[in-house]
Coordinates of C-alpha atoms and ligand atoms in Angstrom, one line a residue:
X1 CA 0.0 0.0 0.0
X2 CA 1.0 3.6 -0.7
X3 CA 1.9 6.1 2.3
X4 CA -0.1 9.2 2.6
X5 CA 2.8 11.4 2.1
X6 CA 4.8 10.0 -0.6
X7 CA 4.9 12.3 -4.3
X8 CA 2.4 10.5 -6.7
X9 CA 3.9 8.8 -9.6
X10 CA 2.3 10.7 -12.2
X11 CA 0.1 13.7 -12.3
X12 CA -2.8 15.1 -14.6
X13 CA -3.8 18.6 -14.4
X14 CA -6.8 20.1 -16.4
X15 CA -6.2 17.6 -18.8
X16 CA -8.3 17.5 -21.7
X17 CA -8.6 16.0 -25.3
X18 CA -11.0 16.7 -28.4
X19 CA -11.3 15.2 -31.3
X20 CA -12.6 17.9 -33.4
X21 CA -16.3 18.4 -32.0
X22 CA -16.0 16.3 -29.3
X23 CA -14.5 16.7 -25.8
X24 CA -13.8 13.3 -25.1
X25 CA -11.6 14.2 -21.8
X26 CA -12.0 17.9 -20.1
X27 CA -10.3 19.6 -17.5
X28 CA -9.1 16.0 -15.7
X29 CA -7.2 16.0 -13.0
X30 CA -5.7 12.6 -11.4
X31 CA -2.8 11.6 -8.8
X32 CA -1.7 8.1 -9.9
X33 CA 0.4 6.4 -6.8
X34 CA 2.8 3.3 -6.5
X35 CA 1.8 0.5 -5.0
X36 CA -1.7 1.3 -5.9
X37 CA -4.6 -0.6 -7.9
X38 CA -6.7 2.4 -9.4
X39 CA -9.6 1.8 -10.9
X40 CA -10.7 4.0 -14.1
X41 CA -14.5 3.7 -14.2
X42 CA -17.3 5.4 -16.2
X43 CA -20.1 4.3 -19.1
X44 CA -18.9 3.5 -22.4
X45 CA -18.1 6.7 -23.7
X46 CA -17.0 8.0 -20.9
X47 CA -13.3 8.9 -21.9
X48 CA -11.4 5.7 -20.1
X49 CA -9.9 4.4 -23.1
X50 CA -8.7 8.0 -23.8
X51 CA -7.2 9.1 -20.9
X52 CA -4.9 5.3 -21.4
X53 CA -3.9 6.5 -24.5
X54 CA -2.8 9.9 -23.6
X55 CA -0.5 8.4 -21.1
X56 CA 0.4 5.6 -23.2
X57 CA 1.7 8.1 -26.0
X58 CA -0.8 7.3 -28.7
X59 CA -3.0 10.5 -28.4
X60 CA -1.3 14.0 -27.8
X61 CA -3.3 16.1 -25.1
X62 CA -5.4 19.4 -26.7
X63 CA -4.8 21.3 -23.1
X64 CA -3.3 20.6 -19.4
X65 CA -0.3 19.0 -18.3
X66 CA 1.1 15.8 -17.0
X67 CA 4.0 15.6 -14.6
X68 CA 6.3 12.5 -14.0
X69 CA 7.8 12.4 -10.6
X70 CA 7.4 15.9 -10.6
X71 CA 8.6 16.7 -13.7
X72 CA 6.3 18.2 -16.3
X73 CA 6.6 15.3 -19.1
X74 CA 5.8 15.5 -22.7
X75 CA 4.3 12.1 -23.7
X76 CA 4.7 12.7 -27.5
X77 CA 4.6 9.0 -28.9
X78 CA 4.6 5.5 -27.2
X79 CA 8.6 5.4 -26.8
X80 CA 8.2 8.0 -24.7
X81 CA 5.6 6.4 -22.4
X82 CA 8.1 3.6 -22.4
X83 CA 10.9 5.3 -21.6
X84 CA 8.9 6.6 -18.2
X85 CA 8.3 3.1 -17.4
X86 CA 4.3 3.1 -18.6
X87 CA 3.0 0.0 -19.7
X88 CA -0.2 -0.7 -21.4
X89 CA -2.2 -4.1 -21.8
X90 CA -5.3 -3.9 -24.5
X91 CA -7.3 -7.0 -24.4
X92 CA -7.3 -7.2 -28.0
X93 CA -4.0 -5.0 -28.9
X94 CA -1.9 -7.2 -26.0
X95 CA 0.6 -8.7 -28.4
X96 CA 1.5 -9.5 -32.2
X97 CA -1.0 -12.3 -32.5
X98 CA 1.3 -14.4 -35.0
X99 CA 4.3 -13.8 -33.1
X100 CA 5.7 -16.0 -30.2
X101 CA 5.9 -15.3 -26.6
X102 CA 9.1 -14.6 -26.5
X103 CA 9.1 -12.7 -29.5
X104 CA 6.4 -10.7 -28.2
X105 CA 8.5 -10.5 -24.8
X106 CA 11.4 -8.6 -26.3
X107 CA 9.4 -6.7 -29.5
X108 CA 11.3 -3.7 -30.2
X109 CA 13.8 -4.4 -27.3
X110 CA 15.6 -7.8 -28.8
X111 CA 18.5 -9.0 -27.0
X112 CA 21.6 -8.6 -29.6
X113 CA 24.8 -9.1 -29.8
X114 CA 27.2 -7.0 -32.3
X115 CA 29.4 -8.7 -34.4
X116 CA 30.6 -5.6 -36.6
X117 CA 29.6 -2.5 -35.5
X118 CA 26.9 -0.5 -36.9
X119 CA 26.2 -3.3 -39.8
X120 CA 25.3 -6.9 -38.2
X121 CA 23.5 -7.5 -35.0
X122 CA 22.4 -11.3 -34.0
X123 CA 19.4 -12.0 -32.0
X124 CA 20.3 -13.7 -29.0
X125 CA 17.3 -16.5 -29.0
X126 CA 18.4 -18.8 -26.7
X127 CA 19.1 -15.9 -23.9
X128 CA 15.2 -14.0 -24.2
X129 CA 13.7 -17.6 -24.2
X130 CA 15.2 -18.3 -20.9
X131 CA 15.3 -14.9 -19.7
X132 CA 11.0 -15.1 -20.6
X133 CA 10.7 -18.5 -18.9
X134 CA 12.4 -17.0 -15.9
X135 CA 10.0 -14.4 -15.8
X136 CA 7.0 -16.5 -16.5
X137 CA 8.2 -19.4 -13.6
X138 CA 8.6 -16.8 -11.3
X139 CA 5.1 -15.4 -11.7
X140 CA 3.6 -19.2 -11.4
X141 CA 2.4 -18.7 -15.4
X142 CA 2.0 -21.9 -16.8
X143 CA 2.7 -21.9 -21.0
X144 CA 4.1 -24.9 -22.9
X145 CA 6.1 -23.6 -25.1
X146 CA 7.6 -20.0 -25.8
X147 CA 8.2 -20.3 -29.4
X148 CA 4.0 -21.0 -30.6
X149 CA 2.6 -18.0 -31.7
X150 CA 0.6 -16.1 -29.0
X151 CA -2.8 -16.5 -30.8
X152 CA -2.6 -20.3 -29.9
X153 CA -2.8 -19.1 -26.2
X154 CA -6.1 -19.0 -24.3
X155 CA -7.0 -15.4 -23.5
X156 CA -6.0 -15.2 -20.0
X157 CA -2.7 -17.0 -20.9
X158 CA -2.1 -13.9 -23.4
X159 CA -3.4 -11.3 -20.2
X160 CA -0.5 -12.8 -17.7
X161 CA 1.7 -13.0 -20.5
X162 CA 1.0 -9.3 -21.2
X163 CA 1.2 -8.3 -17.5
X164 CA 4.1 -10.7 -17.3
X165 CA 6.1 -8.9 -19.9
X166 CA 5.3 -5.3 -18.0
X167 CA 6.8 -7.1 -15.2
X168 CA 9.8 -8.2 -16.9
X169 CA 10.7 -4.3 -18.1
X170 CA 10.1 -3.2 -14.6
X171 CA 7.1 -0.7 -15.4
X172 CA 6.5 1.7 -13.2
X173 CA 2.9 2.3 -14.3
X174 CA 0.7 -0.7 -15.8
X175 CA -2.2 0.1 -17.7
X176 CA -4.9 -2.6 -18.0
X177 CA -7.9 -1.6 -20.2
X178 CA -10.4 -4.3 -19.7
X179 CA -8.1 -7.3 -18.7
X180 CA -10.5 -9.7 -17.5
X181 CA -13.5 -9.2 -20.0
X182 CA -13.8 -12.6 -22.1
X183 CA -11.7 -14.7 -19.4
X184 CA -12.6 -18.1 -17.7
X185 CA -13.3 -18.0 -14.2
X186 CA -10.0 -19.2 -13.3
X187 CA -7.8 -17.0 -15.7
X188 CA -10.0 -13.5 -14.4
X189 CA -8.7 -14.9 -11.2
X190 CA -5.0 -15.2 -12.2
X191 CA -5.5 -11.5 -13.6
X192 CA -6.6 -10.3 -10.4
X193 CA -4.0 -12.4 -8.6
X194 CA -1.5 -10.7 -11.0
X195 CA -2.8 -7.1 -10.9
X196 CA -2.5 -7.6 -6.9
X197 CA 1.3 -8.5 -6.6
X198 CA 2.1 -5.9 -9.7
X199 CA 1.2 -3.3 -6.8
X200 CA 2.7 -5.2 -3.7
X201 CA 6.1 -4.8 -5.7
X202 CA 5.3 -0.9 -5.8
X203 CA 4.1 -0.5 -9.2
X204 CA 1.3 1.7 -9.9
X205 CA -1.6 0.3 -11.4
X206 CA -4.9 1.5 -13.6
X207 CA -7.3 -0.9 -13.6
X208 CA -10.7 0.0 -16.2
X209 CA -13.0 -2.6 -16.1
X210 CA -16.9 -2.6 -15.8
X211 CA -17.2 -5.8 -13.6
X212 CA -18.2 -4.6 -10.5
X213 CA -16.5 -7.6 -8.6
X214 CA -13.1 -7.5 -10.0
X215 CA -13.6 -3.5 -9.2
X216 CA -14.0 -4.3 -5.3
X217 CA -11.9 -7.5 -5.4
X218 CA -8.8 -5.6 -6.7
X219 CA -9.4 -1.6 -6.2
X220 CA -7.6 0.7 -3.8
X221 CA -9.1 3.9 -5.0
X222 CA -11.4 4.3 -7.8
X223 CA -11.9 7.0 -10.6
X224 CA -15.5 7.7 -11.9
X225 CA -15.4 9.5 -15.1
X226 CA -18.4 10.8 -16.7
X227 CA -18.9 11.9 -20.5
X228 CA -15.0 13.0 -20.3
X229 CA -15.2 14.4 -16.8
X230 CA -13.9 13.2 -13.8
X231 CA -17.0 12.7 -11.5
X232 CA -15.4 11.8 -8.4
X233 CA -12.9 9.4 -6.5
X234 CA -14.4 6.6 -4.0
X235 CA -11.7 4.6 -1.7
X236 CA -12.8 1.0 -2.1
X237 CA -13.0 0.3 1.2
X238 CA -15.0 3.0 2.1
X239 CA -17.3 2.6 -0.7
X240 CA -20.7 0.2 -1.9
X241 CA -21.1 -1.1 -5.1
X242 CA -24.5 1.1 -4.8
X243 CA -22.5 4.1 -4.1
X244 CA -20.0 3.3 -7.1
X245 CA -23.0 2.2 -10.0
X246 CA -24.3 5.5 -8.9
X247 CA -21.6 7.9 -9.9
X248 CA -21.2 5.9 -13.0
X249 CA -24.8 6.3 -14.2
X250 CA -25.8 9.7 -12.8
X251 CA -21.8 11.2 -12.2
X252 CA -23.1 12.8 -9.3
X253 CA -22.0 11.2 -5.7
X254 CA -25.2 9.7 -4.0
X255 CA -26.2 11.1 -0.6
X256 CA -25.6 9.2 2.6
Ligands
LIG301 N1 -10.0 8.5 -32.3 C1 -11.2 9.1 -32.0 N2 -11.8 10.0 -32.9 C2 -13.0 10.6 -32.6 N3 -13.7 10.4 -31.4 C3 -13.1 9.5 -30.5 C4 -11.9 8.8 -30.8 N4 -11.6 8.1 -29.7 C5 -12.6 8.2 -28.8 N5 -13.5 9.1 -29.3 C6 -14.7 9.5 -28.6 O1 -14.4 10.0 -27.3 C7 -15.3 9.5 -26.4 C8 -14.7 8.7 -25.3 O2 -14.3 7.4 -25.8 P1 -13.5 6.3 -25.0 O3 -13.1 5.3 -26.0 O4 -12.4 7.0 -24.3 O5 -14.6 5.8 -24.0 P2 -14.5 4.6 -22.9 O6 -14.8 5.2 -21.6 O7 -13.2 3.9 -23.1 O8 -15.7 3.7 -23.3 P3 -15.8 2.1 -23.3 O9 -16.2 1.7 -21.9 O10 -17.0 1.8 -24.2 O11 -14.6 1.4 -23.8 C9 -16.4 8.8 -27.2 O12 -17.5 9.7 -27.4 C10 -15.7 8.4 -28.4 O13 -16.6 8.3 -29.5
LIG302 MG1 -12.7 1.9 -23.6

């Protein structure tokens, strides 16, 4: 859990984003904290998937600011977001479906080694197979083999995998836009499992889903947002699933 005190990882302020008539985020402001599960609520519509994207580097902001540690950052394209440590999971945009998993591991991040200098590197296949199995046998994820392409793997194989490779590059913020939707029983329960221990090693973590019980089986804090506005924050223990379906639906906060 995070202290009271500490400087939040990241920072929005007055954030907003249009896409030519429409004000799909306005004047947002958020703390995001290490070591925390935050959940992103709202309707569909409601400007989650946005606000990922704008700190995943794939949509510039049209006003505000968002600070880093303290540092006003610039999150201009995805390498950016990487370079901060910020990690996204799509449920459908996870991985390069006919790639393996350790391909998909070490995309755009290969382990090399030079032979001449500026002209021929060689993939180093045997070192980011083991390097992913350790990762994998660490986090108790179970897959045959590394080399079959990830759209052989059940969904929540391709979720831990995902979550598994933010692991692996030490994120410092992981982004999970509707992890569990589509999973088995048992795989929504490694996701949640997964999610949990991301933030006991200190990573932050947003969490959008609209499954009420993965929101109060995972949750620290929650975020309502509300046709592009932020509605409100609830602390999950302090909070109803009345209170929260509330907020979503009427973006108001429900009298006691
Ligand atoms: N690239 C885009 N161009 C134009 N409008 C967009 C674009 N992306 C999102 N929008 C609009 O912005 C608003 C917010 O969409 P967003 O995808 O962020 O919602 P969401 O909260 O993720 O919803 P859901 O729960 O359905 O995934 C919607 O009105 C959507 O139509
Ligand atoms: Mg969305």
């Amino acid at each position: 859990m995070r202290s009271e005190h500490t400087q939040p990882f990241m920072q929005l302020r007055s954030v907003g984003k249009r896409f030519g008539g429409v004000e799909a985020l306005r004047n947002v402001d958020l703390d995001i904290h290490s070591g925390e599960v935050l959940g992103l609520l709202g309707d569909n519509g409601a400007g989650k998937t946005t606000l990922v994207k704008v700190l995943a580097g794939v949509h510039s902001l049209s006003s505000g600011e968002i600070w880093c540690k303290g540092q006003s950052v610039d999150i201009s394209a995805p390498k950016v977001a990487h370079e901060l440590g910020i990690e996204t999971v799509f449920q459908d945009l996870a991985m390069v479906p006919n790639l393996g998993v350790t391909d998909n591991f070490f995309i755009g991040r290969e382990i090399t080694t030079t032979l001449i200098p500026k002209l021929i590197k060689v993939l180093r296949s045997k070192a980011m197979h083991a390097d992913a199995r350790e990762t994998l046998n660490r986090l108790d994820i179970h897959i045959p083999s590394l080399k079959v392409s990830v759209d052989s793997l059940s969904g929540g194989q391709r979720q831990a995998v995902a979550i598994a490779r933010a692991i692996r590059w030490k994120a410092n913020l992981v982004i999970l836009d509707e992890p569990t939707a589509a999973l088995s029983v048992p795989e929504q329960n490694k996701v949640l499992e997964l999610t949990r221990s991301l933030a006991n090693q200190g990573v932050a973590v947003i969490y959008i889903t609209h499954n009420m019980s993965d929101v109060l089986a995972v949750t620290d804090r929650i975020a309502v947002m509300y046709r592009g506005l932020k509605a409100g924050e609830l602390i999950t223990a302090q909070t109803s699933q009345g209170e929260i379906v509330e907020m979503i639906m009427s973006g108001k906060r429900s009298r006691a």
